Short mmCIF file of C-alpha atoms in Angstrom, two decimals:
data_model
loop_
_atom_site.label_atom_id
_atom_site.label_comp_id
_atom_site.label_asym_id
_atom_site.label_seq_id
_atom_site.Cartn_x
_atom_site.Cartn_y
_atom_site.Cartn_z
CA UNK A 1 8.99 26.96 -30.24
CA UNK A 2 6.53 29.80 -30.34
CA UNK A 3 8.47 33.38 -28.31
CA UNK A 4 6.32 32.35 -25.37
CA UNK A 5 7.83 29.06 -25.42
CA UNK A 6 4.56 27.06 -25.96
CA UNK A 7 4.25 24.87 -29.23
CA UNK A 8 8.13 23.23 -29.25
CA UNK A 9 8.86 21.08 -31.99
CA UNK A 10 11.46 18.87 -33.23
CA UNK A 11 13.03 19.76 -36.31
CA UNK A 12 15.73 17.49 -36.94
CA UNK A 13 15.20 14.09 -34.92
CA UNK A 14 18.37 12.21 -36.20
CA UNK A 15 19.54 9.13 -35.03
CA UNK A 16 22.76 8.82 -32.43
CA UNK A 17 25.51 9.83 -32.35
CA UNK A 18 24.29 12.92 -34.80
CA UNK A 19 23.45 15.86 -32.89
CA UNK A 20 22.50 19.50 -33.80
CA UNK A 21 23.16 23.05 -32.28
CA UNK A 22 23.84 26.11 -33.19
CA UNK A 23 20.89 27.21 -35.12
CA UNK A 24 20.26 30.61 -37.06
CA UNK A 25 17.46 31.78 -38.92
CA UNK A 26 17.60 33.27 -42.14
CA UNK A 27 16.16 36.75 -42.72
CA UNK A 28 12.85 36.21 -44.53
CA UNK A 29 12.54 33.36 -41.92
CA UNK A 30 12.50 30.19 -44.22
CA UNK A 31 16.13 28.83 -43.64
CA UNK A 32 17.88 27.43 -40.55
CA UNK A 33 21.78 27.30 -40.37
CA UNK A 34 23.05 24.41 -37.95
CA UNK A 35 25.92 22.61 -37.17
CA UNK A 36 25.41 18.64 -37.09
CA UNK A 37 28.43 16.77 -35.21
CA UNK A 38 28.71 12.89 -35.27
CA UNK A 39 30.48 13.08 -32.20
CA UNK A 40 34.49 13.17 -34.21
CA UNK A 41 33.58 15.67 -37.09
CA UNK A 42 31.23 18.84 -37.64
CA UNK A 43 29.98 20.70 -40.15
CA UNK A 44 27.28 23.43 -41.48
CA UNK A 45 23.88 22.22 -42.96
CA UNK A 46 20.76 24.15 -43.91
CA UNK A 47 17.14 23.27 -43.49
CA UNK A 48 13.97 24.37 -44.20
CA UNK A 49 12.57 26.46 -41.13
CA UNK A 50 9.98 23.18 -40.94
CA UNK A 51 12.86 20.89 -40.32
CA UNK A 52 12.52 19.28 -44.30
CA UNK A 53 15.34 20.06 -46.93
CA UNK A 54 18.38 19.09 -44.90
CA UNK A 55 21.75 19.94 -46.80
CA UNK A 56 24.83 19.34 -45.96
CA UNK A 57 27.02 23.25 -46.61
CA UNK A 58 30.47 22.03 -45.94
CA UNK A 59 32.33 18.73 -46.45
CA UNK A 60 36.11 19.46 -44.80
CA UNK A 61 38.00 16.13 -44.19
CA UNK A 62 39.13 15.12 -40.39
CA UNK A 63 40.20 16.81 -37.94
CA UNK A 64 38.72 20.44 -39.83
CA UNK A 65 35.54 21.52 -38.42
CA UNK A 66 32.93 23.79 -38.77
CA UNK A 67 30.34 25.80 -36.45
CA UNK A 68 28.65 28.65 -35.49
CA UNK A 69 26.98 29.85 -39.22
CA UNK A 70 25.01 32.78 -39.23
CA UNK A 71 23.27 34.27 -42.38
CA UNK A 72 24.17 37.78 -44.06
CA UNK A 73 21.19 40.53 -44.19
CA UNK A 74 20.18 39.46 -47.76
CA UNK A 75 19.96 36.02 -47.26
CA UNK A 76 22.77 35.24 -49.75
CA UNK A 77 25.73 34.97 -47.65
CA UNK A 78 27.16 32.44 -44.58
CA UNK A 79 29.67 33.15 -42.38
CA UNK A 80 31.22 30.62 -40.30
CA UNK A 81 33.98 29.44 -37.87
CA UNK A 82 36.59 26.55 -38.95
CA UNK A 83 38.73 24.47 -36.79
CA UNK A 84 42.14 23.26 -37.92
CA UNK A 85 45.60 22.58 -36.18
CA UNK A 86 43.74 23.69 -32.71
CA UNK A 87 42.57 27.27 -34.36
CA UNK A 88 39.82 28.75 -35.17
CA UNK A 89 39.34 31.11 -38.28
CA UNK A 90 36.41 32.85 -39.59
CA UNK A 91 34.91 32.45 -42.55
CA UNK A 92 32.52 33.10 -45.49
CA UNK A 93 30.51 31.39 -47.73
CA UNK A 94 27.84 31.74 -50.43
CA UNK A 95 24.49 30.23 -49.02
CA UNK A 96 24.85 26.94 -51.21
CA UNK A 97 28.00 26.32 -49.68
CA UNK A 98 30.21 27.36 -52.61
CA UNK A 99 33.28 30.19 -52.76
CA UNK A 100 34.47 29.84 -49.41
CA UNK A 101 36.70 32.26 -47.96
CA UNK A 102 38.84 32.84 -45.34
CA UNK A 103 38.53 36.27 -43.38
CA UNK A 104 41.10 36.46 -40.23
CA UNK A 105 43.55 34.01 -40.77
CA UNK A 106 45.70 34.43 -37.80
CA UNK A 107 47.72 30.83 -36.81
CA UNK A 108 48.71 32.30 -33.24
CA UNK A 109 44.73 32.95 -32.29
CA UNK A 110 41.23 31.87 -32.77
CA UNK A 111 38.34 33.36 -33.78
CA UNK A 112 34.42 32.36 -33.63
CA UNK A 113 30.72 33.53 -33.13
CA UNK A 114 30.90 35.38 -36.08
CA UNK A 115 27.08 37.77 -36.40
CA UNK A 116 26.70 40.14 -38.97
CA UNK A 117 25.97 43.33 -38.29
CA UNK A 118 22.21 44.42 -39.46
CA UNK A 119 23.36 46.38 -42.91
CA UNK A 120 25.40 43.89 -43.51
CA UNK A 121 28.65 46.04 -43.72
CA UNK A 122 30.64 44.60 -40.46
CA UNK A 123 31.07 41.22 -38.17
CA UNK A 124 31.37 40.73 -34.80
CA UNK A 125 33.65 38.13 -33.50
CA UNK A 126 35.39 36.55 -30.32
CA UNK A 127 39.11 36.80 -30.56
CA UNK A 128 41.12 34.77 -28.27
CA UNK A 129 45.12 34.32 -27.85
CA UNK A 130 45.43 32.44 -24.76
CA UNK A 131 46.15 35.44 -22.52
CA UNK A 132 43.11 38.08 -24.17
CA UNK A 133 39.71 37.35 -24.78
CA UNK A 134 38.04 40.50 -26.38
CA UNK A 135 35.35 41.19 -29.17
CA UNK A 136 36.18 42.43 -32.43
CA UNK A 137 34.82 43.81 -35.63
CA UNK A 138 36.03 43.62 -39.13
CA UNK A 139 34.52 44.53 -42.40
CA UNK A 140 32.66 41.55 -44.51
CA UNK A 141 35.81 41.10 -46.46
CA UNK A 142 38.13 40.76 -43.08
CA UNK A 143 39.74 44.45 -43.41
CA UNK A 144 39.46 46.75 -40.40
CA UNK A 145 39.67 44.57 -37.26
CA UNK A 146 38.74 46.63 -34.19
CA UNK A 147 39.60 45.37 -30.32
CA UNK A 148 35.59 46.51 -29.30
CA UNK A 149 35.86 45.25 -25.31
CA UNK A 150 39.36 45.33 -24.75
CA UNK A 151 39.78 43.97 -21.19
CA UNK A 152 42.19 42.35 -19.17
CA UNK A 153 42.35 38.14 -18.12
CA UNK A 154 40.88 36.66 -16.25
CA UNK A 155 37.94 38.46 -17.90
CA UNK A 156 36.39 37.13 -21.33
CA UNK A 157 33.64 38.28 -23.81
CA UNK A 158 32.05 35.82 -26.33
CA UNK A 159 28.91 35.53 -28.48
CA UNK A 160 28.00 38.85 -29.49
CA UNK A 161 24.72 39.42 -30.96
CA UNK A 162 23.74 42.70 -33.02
CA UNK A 163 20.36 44.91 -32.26
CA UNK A 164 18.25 45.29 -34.97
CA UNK A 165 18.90 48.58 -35.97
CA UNK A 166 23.18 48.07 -35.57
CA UNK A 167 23.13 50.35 -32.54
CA UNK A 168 24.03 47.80 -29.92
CA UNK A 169 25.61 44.54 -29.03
CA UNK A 170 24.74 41.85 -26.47
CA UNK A 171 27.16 39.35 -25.84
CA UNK A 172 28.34 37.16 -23.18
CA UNK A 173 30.72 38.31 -20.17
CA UNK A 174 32.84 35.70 -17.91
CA UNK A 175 34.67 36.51 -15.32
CA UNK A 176 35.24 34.06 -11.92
CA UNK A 177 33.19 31.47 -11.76
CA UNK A 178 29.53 32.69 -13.44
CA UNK A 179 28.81 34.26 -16.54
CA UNK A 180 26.49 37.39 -16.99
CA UNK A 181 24.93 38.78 -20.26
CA UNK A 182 25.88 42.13 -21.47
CA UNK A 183 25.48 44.88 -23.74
CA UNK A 184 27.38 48.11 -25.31
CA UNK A 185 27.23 50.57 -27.98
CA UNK A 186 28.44 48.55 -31.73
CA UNK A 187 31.77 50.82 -30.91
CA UNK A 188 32.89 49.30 -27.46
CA UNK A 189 31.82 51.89 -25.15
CA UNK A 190 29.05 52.10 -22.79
CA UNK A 191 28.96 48.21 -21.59
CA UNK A 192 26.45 47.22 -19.01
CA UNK A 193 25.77 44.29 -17.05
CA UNK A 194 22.03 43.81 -17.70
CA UNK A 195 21.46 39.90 -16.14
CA UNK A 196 24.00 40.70 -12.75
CA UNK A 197 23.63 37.13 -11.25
CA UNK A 198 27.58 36.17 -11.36
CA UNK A 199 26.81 32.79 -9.68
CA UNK A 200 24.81 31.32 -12.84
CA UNK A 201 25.86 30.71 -16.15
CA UNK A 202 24.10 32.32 -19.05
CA UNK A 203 25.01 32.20 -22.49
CA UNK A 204 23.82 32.83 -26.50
CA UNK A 205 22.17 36.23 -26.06
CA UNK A 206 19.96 36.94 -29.00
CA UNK A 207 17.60 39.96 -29.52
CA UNK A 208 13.87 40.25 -30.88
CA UNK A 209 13.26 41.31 -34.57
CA UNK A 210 11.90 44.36 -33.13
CA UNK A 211 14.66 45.12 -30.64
CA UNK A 212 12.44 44.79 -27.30
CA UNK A 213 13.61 41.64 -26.11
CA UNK A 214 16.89 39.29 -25.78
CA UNK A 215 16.65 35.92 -25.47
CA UNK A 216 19.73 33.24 -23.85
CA UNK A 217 20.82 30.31 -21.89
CA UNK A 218 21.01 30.36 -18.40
CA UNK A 219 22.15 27.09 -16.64
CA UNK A 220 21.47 26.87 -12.49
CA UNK A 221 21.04 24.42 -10.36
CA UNK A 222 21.61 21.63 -12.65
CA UNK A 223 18.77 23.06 -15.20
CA UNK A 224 19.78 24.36 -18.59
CA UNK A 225 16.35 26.34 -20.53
CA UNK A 226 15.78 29.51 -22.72
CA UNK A 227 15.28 32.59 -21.19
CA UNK A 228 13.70 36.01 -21.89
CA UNK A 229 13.93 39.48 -20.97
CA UNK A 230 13.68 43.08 -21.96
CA UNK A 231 16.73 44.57 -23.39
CA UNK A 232 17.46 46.67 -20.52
CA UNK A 233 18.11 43.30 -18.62
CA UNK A 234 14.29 43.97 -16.52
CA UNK A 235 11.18 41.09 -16.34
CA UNK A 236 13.49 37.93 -16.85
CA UNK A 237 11.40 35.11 -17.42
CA UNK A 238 11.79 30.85 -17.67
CA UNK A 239 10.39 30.24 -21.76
CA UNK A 240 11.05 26.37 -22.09
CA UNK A 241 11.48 25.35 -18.16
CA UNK A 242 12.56 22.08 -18.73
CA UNK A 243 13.66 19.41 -15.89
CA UNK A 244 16.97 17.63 -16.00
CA UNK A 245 18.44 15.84 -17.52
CA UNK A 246 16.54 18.12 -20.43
CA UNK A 247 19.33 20.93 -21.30
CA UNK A 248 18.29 23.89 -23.64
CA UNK A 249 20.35 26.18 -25.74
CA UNK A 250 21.15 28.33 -28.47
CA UNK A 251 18.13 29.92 -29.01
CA UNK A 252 17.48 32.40 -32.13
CA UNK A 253 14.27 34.17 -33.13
CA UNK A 254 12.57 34.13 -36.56
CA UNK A 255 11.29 36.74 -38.28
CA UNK A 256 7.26 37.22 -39.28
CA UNK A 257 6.43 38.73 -41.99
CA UNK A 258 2.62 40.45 -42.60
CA UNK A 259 0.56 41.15 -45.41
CA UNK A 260 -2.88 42.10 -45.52
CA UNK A 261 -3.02 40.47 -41.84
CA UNK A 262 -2.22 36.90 -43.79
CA UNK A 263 1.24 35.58 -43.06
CA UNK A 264 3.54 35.70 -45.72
CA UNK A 265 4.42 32.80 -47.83
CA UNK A 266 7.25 34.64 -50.85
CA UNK A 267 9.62 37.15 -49.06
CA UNK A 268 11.94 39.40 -50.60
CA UNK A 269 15.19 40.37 -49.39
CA UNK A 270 16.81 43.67 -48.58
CA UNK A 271 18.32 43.62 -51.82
CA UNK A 272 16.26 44.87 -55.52
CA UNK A 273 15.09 41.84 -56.62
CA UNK A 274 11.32 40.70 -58.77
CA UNK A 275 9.14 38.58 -56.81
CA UNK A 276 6.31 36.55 -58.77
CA UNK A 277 3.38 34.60 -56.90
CA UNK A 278 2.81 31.11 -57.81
CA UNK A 279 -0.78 29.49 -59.48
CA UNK A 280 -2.32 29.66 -55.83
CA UNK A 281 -2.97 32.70 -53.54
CA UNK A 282 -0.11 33.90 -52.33
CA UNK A 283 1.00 36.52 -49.41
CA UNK A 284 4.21 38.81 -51.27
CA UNK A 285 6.45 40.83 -48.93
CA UNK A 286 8.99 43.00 -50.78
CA UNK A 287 10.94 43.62 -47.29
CA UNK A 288 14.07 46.09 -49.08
CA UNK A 289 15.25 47.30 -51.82
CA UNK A 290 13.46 48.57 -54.96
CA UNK A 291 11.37 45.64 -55.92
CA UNK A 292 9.08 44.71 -58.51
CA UNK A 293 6.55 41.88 -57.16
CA UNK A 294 3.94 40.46 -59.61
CA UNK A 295 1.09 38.41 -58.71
CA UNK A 296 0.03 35.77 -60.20
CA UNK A 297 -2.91 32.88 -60.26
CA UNK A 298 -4.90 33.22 -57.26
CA UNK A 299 -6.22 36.17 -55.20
CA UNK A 300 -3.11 37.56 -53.93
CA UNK A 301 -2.01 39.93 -50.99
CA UNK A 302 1.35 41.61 -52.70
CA UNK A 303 2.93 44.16 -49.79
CA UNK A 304 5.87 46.59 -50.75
CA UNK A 305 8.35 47.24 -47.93
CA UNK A 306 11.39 49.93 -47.71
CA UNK A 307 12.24 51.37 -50.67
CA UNK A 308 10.32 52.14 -54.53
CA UNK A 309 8.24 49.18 -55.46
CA UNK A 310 6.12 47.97 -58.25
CA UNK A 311 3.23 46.34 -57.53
CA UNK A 312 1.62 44.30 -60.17
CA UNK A 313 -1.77 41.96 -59.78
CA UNK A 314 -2.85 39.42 -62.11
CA UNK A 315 -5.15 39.50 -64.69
CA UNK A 316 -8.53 38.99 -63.88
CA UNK A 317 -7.34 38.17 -60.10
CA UNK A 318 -8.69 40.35 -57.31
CA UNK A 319 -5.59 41.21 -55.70
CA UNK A 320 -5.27 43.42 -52.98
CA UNK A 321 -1.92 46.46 -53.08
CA UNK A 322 -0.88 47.58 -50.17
CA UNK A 323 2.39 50.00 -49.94
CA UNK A 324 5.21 50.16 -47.60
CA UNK A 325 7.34 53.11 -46.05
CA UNK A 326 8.80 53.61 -49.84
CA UNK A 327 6.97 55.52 -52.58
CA UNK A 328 5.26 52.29 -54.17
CA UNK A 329 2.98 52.25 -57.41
CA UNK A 330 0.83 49.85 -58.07
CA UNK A 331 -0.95 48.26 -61.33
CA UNK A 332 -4.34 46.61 -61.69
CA UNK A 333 -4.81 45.91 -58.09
CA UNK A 334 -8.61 45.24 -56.99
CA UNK A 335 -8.06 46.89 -53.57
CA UNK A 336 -5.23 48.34 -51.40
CA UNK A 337 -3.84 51.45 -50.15
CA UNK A 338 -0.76 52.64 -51.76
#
């Protein structure tokens, strides 16, 4: 649905008993993660953002299964949550579902909701061993585990979700019988209780690209929808409002990428990388990295982003240049300010 919560669509429409949840966009916006359950076994798939392409990432046999995938920074990575003998590990993937490996690997506890942190260096995670429920960190390759909340039962954190810039987390606090949405400093300290309603249940915080907003779940009354509100917890508001027995969840927010004042259609990752434009006019976003992006057939828009980037038009194309924070150069360009 559009972030006013206007325009909803169905993206996967599969027959029973299938069902999908758990959805997470991938940087430049043209992915979905999801989990698809047949009601006895789940596992990861990946779509185009327009519901087409649906793969299936991981193939464990019964009773193993997997959830909660979110995508690295780049783009290039997965990391996920598997099930087996009544735990739950974390673990990682490469985005076409080969090289998976394990990161925690603890028998005695489980471990999910598993976001990566913005530069792509740490992940957040629930850690549970029947008597503590706290959030953690590790490194990308497992090393480093940090207790983040660190609170007594009956008190539980869950489903942590990383600002844009790294700075903060938002996550999900339960304690009694309601659940509240909460944030703190990526290090644990300064939590805050930004939703304060401990007789509803609210769940899957999510912030905004630009950090302004969080989105998340609140059930009440026997009505699940989306929510939205600033991210210091002020103007809550109702996004999909839908009557029962209609229950909405797990919202995540995609990220919109500008060129010229077209949409993009090729987007580069945070990584160095060389884009190319294909035989019709394209939109090229460089996003990171030191990038060289080449146009192609077609009057193109080519955009740099963060870092030292080669622009290149076309031959005889009228392409239009137009730089990003980094010191880019470009070639041949019609028009454009670099």
């Amino acid at each position: 649905m559009n972030a006013d919560g206007s325009g909803q669509v169905n993206l996967t429409n599969t027959a029973d008993p299938a069902s999908e949840f758990d959805p997470s966009f991938s940087p430049d916006g043209r992915l979905i993660a999801y989990t698809r359950s047949d009601g006895s076994q789940a596992h990861i798939w990946v779509m185009h953002s327009d519901g087409s392409s649906q793969v299936q990432m991981t193939n464990s046999a019964a009773p193993e299964q997997e959830f909660d995938a979110t995508f690295s920074p780049d783009g290039k990575k997965l990391a996920f949550v598997r099930f087996v003998n009544s735990d739950c590990d974390i673990w990682l993937m490469d985005v076409d579902g080969s090289h998976q490996v394990i990161l925690t690997n603890t028998p005695t506890m489980s471990e999910c909701d598993p976001p990566f942190s913005p530069d792509g260096r740490r992940i957040a995670f629930f850690r549970g061993d029947g008597t503590q429920f706290d959030l953690w960190s590790m490194n990308v390759d497992g090393s480093g585990q940090s207790d983040l909340t660190n609170t007594p039962s009956p008190a539980l954190e869950e489903e942590p979700a990383y600002s844009p810039d790294g700075a903060r987390i938002a996550y999900r606090r339960f304690e009694g019988g309601g659940s509240d949405i909460w944030a703190m400093n990526a290090d644990g300290s300064g939590q805050v209780n930004l939703t304060n309603a401990p007789a509803q249940s609210k769940s899957s915080p999510v912030y905004s690209a630009d950090g302004t907003l969080i989105a998340f779940s609140l059930f009440s009354g026997g009505q699940r929808d989306i929510w939205a509100m600033r991210a210091d917890g002020t103007s809550q508001v109702d996004l999909s409002n839908s009557p029962a027995p209609a229950s909405d969840g797990n919202p995540d927010w995609e990220s919109i990428y500008f060129c010229g004042g077209r949409r993009a259609t090729i987007i580069g990752t945070d990584s160095a990388e060389k884009l190319k434009g294909t035989k019709h006019a394209d939109v090229i976003v460089g996003n990171g990295g030191n990038d060289k992006i080449k146009g192609k057939a077609g009057n193109d828009r080519i955009c740099g982003g963060a870092g030292k980037d080669k622009l290149v038009a076309a031959k005889g194309a009228k392409d239009l240049c137009v730089g990003g924070p980094g010191k880019d150069t470009g070639k041949g360009c019609d028009k454009g300010k670099l």
